[in-house]
PDB file of C-alpha atoms in Angstrom:
ATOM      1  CA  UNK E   1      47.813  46.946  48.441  1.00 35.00           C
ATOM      2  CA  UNK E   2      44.372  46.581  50.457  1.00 40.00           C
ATOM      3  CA  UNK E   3      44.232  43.969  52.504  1.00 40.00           C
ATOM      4  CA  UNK E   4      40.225  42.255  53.194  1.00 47.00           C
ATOM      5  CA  UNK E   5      38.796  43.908  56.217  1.00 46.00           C
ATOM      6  CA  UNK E   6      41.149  46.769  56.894  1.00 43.00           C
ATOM      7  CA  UNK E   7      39.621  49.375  55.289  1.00 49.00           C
ATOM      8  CA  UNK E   8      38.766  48.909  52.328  1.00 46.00           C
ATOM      9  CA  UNK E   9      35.222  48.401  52.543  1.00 50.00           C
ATOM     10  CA  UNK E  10      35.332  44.684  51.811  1.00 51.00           C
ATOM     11  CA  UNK E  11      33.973  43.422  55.238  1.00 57.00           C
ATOM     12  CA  UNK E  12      30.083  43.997  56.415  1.00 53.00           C
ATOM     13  CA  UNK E  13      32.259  45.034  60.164  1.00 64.00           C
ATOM     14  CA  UNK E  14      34.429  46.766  58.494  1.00 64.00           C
ATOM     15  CA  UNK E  15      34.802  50.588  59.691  1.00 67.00           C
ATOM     16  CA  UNK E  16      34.625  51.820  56.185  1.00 64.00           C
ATOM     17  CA  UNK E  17      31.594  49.645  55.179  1.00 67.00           C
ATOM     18  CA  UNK E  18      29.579  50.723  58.322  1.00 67.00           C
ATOM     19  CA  UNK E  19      30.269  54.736  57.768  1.00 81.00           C
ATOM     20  CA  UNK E  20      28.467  54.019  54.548  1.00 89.00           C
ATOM     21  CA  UNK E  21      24.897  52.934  56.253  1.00 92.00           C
ATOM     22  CA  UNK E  22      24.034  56.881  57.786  1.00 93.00           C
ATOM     23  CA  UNK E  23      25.000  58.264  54.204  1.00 92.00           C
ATOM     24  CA  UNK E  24      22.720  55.394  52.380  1.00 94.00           C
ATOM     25  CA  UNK E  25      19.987  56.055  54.983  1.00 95.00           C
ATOM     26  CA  UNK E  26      19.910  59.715  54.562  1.00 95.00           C
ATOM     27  CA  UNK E  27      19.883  59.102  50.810  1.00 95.00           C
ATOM     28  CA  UNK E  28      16.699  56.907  51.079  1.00 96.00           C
ATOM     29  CA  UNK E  29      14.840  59.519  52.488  1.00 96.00           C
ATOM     30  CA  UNK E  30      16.154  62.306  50.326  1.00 96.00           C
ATOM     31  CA  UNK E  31      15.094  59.670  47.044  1.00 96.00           C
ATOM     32  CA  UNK E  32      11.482  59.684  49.031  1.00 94.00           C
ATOM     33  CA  UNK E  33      11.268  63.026  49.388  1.00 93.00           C
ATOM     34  CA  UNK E  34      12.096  64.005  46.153  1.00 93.00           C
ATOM     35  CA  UNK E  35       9.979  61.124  44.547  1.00 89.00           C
ATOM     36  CA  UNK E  36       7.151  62.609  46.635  1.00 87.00           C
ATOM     37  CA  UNK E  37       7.626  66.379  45.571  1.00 87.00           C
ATOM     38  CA  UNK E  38       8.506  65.434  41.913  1.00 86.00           C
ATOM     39  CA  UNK E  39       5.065  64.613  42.137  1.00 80.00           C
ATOM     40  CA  UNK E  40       3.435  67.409  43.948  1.00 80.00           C
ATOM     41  CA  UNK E  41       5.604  69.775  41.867  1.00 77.00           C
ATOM     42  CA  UNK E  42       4.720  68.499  38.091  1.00 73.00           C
ATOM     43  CA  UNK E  43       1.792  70.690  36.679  1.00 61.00           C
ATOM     44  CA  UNK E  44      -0.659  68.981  34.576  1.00 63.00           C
ATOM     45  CA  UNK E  45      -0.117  68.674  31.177  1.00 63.00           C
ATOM     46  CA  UNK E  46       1.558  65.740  29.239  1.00 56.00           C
ATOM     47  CA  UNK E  47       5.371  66.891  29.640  1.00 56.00           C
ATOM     48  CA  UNK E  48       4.617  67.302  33.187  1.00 65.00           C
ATOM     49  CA  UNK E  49       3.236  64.015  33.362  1.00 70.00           C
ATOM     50  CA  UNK E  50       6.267  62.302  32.101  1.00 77.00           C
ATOM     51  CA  UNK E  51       9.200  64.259  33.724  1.00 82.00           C
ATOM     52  CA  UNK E  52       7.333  63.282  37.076  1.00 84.00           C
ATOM     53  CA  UNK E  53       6.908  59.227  36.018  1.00 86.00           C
ATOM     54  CA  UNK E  54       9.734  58.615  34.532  1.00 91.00           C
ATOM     55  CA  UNK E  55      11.801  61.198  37.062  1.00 93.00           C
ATOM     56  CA  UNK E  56      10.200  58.852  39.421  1.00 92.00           C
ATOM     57  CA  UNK E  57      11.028  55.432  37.937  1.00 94.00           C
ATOM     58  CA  UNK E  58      14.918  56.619  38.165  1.00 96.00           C
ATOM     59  CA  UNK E  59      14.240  57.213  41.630  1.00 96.00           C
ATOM     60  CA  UNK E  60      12.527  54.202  42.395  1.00 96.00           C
ATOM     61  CA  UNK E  61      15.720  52.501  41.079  1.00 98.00           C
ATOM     62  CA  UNK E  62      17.903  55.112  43.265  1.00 98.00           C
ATOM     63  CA  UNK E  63      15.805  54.557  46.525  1.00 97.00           C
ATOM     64  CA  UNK E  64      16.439  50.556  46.003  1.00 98.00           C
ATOM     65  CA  UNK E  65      19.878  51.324  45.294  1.00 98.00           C
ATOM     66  CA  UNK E  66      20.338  53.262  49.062  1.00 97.00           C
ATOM     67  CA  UNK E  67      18.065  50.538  50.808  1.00 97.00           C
ATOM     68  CA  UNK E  68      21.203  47.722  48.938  1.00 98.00           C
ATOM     69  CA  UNK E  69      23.733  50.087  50.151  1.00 97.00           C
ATOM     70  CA  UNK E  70      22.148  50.258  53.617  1.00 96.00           C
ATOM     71  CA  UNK E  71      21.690  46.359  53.772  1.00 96.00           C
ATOM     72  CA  UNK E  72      25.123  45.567  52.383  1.00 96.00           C
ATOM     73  CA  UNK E  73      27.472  48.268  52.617  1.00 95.00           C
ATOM     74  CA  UNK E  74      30.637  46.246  51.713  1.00 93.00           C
ATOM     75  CA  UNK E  75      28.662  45.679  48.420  1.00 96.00           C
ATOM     76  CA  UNK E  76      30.572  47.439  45.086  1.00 96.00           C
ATOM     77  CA  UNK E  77      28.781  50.183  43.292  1.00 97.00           C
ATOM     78  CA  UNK E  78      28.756  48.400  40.370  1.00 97.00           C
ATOM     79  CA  UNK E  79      27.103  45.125  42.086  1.00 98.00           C
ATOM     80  CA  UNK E  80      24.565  47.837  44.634  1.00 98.00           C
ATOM     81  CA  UNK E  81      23.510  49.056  41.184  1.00 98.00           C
ATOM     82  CA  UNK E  82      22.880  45.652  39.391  1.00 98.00           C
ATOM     83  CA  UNK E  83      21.060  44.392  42.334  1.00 98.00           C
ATOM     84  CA  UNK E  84      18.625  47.636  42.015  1.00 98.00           C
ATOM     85  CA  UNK E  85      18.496  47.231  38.489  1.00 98.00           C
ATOM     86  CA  UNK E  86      17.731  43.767  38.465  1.00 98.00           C
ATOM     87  CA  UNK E  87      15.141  44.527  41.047  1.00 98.00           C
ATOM     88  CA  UNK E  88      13.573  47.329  39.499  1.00 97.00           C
ATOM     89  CA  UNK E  89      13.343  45.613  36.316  1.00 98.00           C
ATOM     90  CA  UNK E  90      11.843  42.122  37.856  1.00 97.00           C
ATOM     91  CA  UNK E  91       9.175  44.455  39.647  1.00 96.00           C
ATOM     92  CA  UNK E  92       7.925  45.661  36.055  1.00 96.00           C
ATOM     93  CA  UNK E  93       8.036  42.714  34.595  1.00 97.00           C
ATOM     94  CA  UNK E  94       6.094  40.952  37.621  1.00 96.00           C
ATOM     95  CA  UNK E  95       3.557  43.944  36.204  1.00 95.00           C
ATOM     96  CA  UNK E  96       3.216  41.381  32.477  1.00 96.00           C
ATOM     97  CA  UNK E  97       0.546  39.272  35.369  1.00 95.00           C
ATOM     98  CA  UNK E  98      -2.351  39.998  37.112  1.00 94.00           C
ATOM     99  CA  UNK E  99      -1.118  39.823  41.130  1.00 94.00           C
ATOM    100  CA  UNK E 100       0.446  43.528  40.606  1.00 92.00           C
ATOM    101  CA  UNK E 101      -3.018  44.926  39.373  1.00 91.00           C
ATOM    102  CA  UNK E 102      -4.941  43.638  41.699  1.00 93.00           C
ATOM    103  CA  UNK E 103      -2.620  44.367  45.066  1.00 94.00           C
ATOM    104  CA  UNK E 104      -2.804  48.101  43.602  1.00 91.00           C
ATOM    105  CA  UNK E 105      -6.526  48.084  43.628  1.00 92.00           C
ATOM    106  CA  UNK E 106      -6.540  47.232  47.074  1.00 92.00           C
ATOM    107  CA  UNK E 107      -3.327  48.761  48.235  1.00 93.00           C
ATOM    108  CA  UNK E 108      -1.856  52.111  48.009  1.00 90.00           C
ATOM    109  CA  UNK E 109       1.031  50.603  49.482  1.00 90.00           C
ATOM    110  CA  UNK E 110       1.094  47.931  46.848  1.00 91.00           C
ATOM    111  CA  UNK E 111       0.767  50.328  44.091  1.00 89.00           C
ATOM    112  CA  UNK E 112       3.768  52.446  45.071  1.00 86.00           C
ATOM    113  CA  UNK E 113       6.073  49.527  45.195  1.00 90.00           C
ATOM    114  CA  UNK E 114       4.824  47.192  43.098  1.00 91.00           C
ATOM    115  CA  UNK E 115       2.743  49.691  40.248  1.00 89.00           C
ATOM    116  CA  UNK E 116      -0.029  47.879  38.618  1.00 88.00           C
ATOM    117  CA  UNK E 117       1.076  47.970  35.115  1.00 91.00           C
ATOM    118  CA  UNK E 118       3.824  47.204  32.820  1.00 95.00           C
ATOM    119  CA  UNK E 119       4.939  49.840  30.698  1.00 94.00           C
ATOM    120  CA  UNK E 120       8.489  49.260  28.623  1.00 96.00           C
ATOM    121  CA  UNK E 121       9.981  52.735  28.693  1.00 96.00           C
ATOM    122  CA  UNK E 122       9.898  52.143  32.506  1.00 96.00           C
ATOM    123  CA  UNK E 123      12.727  49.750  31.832  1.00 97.00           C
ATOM    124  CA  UNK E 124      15.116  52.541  30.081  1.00 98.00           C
ATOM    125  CA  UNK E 125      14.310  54.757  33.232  1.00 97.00           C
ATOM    126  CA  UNK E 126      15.607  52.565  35.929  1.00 98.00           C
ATOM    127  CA  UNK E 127      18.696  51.702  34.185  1.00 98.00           C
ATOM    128  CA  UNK E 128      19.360  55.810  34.158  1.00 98.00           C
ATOM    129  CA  UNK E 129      18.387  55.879  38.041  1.00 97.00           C
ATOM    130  CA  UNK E 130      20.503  52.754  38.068  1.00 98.00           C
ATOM    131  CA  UNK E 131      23.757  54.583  36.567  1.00 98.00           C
ATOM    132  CA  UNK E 132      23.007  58.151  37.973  1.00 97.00           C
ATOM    133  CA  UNK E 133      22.974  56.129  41.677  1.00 97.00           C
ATOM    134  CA  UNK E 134      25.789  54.219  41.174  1.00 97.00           C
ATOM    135  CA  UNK E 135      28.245  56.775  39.853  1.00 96.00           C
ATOM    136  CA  UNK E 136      27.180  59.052  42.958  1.00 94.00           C
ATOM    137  CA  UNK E 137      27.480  56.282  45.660  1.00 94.00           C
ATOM    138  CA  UNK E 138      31.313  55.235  43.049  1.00 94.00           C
ATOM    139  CA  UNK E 139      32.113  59.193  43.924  1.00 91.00           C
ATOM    140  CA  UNK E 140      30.922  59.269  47.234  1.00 85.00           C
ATOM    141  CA  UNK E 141      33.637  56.070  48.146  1.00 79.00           C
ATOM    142  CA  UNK E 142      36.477  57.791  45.886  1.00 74.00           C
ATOM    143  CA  UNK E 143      35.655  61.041  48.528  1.00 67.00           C
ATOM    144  CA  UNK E 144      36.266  59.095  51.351  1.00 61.00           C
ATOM    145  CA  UNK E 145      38.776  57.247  50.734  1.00 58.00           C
ATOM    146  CA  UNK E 146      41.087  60.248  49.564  1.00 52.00           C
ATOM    147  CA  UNK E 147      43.342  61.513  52.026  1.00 54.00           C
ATOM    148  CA  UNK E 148      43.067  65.102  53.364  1.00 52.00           C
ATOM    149  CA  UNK E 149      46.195  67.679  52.206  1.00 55.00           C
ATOM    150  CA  UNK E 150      49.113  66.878  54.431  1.00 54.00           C
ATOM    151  CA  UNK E 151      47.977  63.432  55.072  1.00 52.00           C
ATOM    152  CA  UNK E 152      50.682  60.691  54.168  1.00 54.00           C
ATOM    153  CA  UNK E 153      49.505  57.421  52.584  1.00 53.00           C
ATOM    154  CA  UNK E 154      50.002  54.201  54.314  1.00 51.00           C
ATOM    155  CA  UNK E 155      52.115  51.494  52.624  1.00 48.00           C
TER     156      UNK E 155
END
């Protein structure tokens, strides 16, 4: 039986929980990076096109998955995923207005998080980076929490 706080990931101080924050960091900037070549890599073309913006929706959806995981590591995959989901999917849907638009004509900034407009497939696309990311960070927490050949469980 896990008890709250000793291990099990269930406290923000919590040993476990805090290992977690290097890993979710280091996954951040890998997302970046490969949101960021995805796009330097993708000859022209319409295919091309498409792997590289919807490649990078998913990983829009994975990068705000880490950045969850970073800010609350005690946090379930299943709830670090929903919470990206949900955010990914009330960013495009802030896109139905006029405010995203216009902070992308003035802002590259803007227009990387907040895109300019909405565009429905977008939706599918973060629910896949929503499920790829949480099955890898649900794998990632099975890893470390199996014990190493020899090792005797604690009861």
């Amino acid at each position: 039986m896990l008890i709250p706080g000793t291990g099990d990931g269930s406290h923000p101080r919590d040993p476990a929980a805090v290992r977690i924050r290097p890993a979710a960091a280091g996954a951040a900037v890998v997302t970046v990076g490969a949101g960021l070549g995805l796009r330097a890599v993708a000859a022209d073309g319409v295919v091309a096109d498409g792997v590289a913006k919807y490649g990078g929706d998913a990983l829009y959806t994975v990068l705000l998955l880490a950045l969850v995981v970073l800010a609350a590591p005690h946090w379930t995959p299943l709830r670090a995923a929903g919470t990206a989901l949900a955010a990914s999917w009330a960013v495009e849907l802030f896109q139905l207005g006029p405010v995203p638009a216009e902070l992308s004509r003035h802002s590259v900034a803007a227009r990387m998080v907040l895109g300019s407009t909405f565009n429905a497939p977008d939706l599918f696309w973060y629910a896949v980076g929503a499920a790829v990311g949480g099955l890898l960070h649900a794998a990632m927490g099975r890893r470390r929490r199996t014990p190493a050949a020899g090792d005797t469980p604690h009861t």
